[in-house]
Short mmCIF file of C-alpha atoms and ligand atoms in Angstrom, two decimals:
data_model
loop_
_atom_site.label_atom_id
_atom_site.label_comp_id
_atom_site.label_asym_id
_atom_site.label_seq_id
_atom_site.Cartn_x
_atom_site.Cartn_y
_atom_site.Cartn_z
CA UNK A 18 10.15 -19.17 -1.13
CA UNK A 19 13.84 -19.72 0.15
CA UNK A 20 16.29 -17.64 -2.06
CA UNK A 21 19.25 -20.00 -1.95
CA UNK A 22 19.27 -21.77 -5.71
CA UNK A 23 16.70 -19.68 -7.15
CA UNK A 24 17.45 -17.45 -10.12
CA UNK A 25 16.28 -14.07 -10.10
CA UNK A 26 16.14 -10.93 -13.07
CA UNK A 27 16.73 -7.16 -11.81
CA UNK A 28 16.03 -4.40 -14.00
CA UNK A 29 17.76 -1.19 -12.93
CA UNK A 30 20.46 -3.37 -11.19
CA UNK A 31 23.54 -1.69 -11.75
CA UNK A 32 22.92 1.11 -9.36
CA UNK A 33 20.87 2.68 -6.41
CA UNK A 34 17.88 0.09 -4.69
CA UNK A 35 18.31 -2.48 -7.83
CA UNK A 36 21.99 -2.66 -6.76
CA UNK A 37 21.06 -3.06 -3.06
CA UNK A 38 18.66 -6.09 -3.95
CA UNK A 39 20.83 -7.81 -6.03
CA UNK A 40 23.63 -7.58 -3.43
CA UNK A 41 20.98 -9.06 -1.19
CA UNK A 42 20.09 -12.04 -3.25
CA UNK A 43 23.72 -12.99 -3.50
CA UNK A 44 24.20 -13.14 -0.10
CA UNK A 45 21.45 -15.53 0.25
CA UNK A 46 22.91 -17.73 -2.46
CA UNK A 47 20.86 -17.14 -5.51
CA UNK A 48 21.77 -16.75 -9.42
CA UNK A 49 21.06 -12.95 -10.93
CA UNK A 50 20.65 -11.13 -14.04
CA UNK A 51 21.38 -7.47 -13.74
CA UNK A 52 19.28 -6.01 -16.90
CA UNK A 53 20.08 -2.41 -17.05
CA UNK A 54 20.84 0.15 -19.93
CA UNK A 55 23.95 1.41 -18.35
CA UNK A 56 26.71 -0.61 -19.70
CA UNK A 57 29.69 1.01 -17.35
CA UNK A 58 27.59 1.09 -14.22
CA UNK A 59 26.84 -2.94 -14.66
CA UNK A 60 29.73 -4.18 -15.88
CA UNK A 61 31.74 -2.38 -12.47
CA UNK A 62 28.84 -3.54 -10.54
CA UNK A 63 29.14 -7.21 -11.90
CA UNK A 64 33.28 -6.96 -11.47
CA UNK A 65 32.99 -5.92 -7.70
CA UNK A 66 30.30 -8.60 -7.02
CA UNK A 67 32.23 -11.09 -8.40
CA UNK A 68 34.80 -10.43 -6.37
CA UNK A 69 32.66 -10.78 -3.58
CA UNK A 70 30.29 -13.74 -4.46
CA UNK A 71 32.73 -15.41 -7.08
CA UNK A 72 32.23 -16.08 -10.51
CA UNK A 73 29.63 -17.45 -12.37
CA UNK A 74 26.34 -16.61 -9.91
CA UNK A 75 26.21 -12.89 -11.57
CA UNK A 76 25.02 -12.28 -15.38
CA UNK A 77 24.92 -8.51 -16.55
CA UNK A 78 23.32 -7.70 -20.14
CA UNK A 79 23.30 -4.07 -21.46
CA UNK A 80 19.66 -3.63 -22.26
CA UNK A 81 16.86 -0.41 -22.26
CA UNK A 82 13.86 -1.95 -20.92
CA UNK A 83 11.51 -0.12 -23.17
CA UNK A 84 13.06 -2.56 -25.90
CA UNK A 85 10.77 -5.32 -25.96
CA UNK A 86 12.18 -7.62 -28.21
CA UNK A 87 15.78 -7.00 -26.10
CA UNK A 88 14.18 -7.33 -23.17
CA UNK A 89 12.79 -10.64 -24.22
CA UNK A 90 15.89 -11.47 -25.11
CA UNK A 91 17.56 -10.83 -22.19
CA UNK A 92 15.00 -13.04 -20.28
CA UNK A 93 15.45 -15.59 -22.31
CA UNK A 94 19.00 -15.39 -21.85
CA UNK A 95 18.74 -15.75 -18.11
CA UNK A 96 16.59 -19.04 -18.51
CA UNK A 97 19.33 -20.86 -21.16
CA UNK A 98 22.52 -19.43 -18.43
CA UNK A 99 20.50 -20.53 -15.24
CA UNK A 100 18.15 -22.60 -16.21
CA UNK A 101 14.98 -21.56 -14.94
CA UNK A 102 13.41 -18.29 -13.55
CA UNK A 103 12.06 -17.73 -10.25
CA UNK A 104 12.24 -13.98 -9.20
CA UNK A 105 11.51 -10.77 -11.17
CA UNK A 106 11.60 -7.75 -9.86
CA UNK A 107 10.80 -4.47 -12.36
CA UNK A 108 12.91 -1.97 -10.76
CA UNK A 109 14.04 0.25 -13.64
CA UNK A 110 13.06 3.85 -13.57
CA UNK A 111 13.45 7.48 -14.28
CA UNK A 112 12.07 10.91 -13.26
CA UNK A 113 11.60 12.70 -16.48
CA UNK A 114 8.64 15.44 -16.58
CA UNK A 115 9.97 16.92 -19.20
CA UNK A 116 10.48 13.67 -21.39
CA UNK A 117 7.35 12.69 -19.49
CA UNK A 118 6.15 10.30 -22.76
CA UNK A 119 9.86 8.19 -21.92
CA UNK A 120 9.41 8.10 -18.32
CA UNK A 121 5.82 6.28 -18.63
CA UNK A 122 7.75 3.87 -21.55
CA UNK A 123 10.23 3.04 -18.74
CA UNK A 124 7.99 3.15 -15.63
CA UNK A 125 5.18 1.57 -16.23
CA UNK A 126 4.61 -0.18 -19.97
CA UNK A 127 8.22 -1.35 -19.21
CA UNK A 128 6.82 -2.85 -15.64
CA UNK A 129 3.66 -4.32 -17.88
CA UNK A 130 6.41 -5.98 -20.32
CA UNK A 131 8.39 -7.38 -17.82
CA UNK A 132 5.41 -9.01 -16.04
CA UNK A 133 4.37 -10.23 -18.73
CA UNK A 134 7.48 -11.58 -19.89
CA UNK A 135 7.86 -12.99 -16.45
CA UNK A 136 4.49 -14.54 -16.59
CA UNK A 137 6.04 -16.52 -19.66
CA UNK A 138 8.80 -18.04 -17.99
CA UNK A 139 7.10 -19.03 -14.18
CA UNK A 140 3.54 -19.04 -14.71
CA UNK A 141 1.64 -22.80 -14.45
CA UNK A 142 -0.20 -21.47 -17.34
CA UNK A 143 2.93 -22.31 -19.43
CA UNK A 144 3.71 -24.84 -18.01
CA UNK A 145 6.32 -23.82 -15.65
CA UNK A 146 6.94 -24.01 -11.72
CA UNK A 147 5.21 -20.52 -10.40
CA UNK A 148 7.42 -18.01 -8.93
CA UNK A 149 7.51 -14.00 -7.59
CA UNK A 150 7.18 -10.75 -9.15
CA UNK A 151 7.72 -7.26 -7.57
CA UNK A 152 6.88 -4.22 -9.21
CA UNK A 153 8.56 -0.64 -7.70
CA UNK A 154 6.02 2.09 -7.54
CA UNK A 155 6.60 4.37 -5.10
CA UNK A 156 5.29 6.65 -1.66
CA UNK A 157 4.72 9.64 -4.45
CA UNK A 158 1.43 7.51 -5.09
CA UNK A 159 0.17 7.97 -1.57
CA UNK A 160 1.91 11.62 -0.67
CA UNK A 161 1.47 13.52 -4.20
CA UNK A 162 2.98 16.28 -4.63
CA UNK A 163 2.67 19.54 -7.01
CA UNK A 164 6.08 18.50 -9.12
CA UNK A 165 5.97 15.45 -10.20
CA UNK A 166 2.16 15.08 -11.97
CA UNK A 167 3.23 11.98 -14.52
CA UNK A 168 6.20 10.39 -11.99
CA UNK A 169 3.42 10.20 -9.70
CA UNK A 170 0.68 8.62 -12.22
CA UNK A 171 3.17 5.78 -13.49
CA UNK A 172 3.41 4.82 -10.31
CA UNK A 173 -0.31 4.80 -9.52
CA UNK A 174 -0.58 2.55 -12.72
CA UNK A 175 1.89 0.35 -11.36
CA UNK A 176 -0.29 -0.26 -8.00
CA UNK A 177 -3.34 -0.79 -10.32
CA UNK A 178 -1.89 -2.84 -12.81
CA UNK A 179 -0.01 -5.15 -9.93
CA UNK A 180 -2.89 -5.55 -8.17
CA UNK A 181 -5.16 -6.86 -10.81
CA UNK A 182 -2.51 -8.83 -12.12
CA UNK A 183 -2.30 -10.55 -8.53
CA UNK A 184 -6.06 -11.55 -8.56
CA UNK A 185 -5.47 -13.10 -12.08
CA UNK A 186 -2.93 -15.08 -10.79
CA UNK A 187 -5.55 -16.52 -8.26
CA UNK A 188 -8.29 -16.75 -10.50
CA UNK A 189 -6.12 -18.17 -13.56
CA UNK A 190 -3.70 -20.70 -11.11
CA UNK A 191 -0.53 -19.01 -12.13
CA UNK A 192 1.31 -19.79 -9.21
CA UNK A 193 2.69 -16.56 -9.22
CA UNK A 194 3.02 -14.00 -6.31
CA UNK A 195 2.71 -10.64 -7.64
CA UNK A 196 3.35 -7.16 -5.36
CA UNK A 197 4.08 -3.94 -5.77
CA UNK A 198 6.59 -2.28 -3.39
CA UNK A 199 6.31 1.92 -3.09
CA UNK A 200 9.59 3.39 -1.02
CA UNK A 201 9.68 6.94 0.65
CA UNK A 202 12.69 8.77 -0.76
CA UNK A 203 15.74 6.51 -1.01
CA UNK A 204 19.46 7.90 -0.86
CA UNK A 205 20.03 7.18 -4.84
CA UNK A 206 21.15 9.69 -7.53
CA UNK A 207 17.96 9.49 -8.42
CA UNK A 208 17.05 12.12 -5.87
CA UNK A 209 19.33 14.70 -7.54
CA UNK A 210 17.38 14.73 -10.61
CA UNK A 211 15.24 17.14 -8.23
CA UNK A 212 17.42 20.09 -8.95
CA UNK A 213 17.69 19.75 -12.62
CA UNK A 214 15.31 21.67 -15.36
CA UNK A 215 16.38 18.65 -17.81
CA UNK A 216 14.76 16.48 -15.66
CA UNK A 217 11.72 18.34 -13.76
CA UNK A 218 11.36 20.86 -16.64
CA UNK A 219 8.62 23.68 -15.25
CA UNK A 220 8.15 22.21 -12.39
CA UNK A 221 12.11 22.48 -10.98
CA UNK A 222 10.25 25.63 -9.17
CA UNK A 223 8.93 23.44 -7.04
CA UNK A 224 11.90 21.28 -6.03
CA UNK A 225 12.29 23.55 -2.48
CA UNK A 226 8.65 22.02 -1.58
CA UNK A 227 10.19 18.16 -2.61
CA UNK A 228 13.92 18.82 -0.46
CA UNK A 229 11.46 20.19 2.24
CA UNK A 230 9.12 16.64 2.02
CA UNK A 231 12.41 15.12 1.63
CA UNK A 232 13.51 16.72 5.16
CA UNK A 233 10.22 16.44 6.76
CA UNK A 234 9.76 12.23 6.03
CA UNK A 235 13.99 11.43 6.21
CA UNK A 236 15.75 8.95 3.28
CA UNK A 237 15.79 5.56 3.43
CA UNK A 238 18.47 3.54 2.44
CA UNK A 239 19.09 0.95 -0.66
CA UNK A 240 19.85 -1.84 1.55
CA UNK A 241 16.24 -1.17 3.49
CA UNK A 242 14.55 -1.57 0.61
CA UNK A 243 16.24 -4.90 0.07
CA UNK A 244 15.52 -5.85 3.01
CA UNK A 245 11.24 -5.16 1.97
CA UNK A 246 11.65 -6.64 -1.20
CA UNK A 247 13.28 -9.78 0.24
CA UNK A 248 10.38 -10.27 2.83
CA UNK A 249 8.17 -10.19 -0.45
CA UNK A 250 10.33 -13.08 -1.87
CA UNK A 251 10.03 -15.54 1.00
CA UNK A 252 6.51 -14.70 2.65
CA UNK A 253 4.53 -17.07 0.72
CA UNK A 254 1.74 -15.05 2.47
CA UNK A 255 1.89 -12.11 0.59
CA UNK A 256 0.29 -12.34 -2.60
CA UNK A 257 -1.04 -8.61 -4.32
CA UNK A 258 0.32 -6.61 -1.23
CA UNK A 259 1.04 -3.32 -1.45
CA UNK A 260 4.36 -3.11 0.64
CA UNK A 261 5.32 0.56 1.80
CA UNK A 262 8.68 1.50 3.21
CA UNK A 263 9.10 5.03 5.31
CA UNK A 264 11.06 6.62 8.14
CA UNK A 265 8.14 7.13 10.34
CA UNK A 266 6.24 3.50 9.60
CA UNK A 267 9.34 0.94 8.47
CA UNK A 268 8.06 -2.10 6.38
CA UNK A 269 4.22 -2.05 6.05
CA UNK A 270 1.34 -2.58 3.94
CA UNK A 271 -1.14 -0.61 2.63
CA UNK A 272 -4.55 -1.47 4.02
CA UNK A 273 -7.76 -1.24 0.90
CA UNK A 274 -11.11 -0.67 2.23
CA UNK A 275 -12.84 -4.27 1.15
CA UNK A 276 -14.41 -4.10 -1.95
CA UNK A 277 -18.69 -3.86 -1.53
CA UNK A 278 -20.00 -6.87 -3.20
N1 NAI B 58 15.21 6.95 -5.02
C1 NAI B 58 14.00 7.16 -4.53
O1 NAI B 58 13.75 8.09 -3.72
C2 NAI B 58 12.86 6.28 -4.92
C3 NAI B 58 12.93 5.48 -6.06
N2 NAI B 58 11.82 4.73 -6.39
C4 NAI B 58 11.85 3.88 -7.58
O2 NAI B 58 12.83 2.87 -7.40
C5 NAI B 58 13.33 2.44 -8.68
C6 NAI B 58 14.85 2.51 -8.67
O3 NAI B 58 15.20 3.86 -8.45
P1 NAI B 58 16.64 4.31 -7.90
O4 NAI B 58 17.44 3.11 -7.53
O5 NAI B 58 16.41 5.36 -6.90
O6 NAI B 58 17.21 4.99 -9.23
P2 NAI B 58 18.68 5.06 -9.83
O7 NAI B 58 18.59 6.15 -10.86
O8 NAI B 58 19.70 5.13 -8.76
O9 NAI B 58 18.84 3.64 -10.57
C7 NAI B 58 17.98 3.32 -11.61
C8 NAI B 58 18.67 2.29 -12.49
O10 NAI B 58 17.78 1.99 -13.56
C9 NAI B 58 18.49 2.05 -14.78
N3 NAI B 58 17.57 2.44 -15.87
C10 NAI B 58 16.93 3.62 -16.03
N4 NAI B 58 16.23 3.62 -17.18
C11 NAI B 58 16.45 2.40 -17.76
C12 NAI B 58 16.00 1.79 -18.96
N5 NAI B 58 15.21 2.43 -19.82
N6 NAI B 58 16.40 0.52 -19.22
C13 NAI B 58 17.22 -0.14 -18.36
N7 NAI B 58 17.69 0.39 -17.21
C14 NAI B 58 17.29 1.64 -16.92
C15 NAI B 58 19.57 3.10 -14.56
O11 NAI B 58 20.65 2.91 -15.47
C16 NAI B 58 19.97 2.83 -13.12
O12 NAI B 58 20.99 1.86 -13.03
C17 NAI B 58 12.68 3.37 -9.70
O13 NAI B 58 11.55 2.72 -10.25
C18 NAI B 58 12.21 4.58 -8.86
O14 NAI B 58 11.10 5.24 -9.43
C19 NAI B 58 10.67 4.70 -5.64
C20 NAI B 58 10.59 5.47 -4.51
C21 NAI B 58 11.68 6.30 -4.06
C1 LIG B 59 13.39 13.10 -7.71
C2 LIG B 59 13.10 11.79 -7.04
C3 LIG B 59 11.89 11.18 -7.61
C4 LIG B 59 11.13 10.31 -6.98
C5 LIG B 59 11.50 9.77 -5.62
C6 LIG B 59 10.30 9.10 -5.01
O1 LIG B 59 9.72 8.14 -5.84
C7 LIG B 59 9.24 10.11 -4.63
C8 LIG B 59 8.66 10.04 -3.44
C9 LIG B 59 7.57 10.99 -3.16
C10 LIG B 59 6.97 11.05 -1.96
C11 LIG B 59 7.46 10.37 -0.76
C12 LIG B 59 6.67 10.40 0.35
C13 LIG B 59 7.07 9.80 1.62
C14 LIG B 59 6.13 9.73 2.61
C15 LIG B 59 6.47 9.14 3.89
O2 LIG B 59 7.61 8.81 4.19
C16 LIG B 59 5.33 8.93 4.88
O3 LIG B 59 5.86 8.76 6.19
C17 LIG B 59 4.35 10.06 4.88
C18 LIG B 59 3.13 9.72 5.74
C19 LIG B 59 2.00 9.22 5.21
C20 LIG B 59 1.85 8.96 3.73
C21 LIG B 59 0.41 8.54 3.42
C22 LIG B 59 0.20 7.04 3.53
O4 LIG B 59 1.04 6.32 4.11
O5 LIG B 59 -0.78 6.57 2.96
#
């Protein structure tokens, strides 16, 4: 799929890798939504890209994706502005052990709702043109580690969930290309939330063992991550790939042992 003229939604756009993709997608000349729940973080993201891409290519709307009727909404929104919807990528996300019943609302049934919502507006099922979803999971679903037990199984469920949602795109003709895309650690203030009790509650005992992973496998940057998610946009090729990002490997997939008839 070339970018240029297509119309994409990012949730978890105003900062960190959301912000890095949706820089990205301007360059190459398409139409964004930012939907995040941080209303100064978009709105200054949305006034500097403005500046950069001009007016008018750039929608922000204040929403928390575990609100499913706002969330609706703010697809909708993006499909009466643009006209169409061709690019969704579920970015939004937290690291909250000690809320841990939030952080699955926001990182994974917010990743189901979005899909599904996405499904709605580019699926040949309903009538529409087909288009691309991405779903973030992350490397903490291949390298678990002891401090982050329900981070980690959100984004196992979003690896399942993508996957299976991939062959039902086959099987059902959506004309939909559905991955999920698992980073190493990315330089984002996400990574502080490490040192803090509010966020890793008991398990902030361990956060020498996660700087010490952190050390041993390096941090990517936002813009790397971009440039994964934008080879997922444009390789028609790609369909239910699991798409890993790290120091030591770069872009690459993760290979499934064939499943036994
Ligand atoms: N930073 C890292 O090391 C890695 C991050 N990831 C994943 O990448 C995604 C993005 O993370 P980062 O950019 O690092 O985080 P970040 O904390 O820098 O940015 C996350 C963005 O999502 C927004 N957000 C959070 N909860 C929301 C909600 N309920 N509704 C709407 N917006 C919400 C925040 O306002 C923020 O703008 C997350 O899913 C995270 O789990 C995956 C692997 C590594
Ligand atoms: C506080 C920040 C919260 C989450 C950040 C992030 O989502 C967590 C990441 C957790 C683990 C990252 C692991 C990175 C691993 C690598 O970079 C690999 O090079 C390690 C080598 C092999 C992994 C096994 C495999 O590839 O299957």
């Amino acid at each position: 799929m070339a970018v240029n003229g297509k119309v994409a939604l990012v949730t978890g756009g105003a900062q960190g890798i959301g912000r890095a993709v949706v820089r990205t997608l301007l360059q190459n000349s398409a139409k964004v939504t930012v939907v995040d729940m941080n209303k100064d973080s978009g709105e200054g993201s949305k006034t500097e890209l403005d500046k950069e891409f001009g007016e008018g290519n750039l929608a922000f709307i204040q929403c928390d994706v575990r609100d499913g009727a706002a969330l609706r909404d703010a697809f909708q929104k993006t499909v009466d502005k643009f006209g169409h919807l061709d690019i969704v990528i579920n970015n939004a996300g937290i690291n909250n052990e000690k809320n841990w019943e939030k952080m699955i609302e926001v990182n994974l049934t917010s990743v189901i709702k979005g899909t599904y919502l996405a499904l709605e507006h580019m699926s040949k099922e309903h009538g529409k043109q087909g288009g691309t979803i991405i779903n973030v999971s992350s490397m903490a679903a291949f390298l678990h580690s002891p401090h982050q037990p329900v981070y980690t199984a959100t984004k196992h469920g979003v690896i399942g969930f993508t996957r299976v949602m991939a062959d039902a795109s086959i099987r059902g003709d959506y004309g939909v290309r559905i991955n999920a895309l698992c980073p190493g650690f990315v330089d984002t203030p996400l990574l502080q939330s490490v040192e803090l009790e509010d966020n890793m509650g008991k398990f902030v005992k361990f956060k020498d063992d996660f700087k010490h992973s952190m050390n041993k496998f390096g941090v990517l940057q936002p813009s790397f991550i971009a440039e994964g998610m934008m080879r997922l946009v444009t390789d028609s090729g790609l369909n239910g790939a699991v798409m890993k990002i790290t120091c030591s490997k770069g872009i690459h997939f993760h290979t499934y042992e064939p499943m036994s008839v």
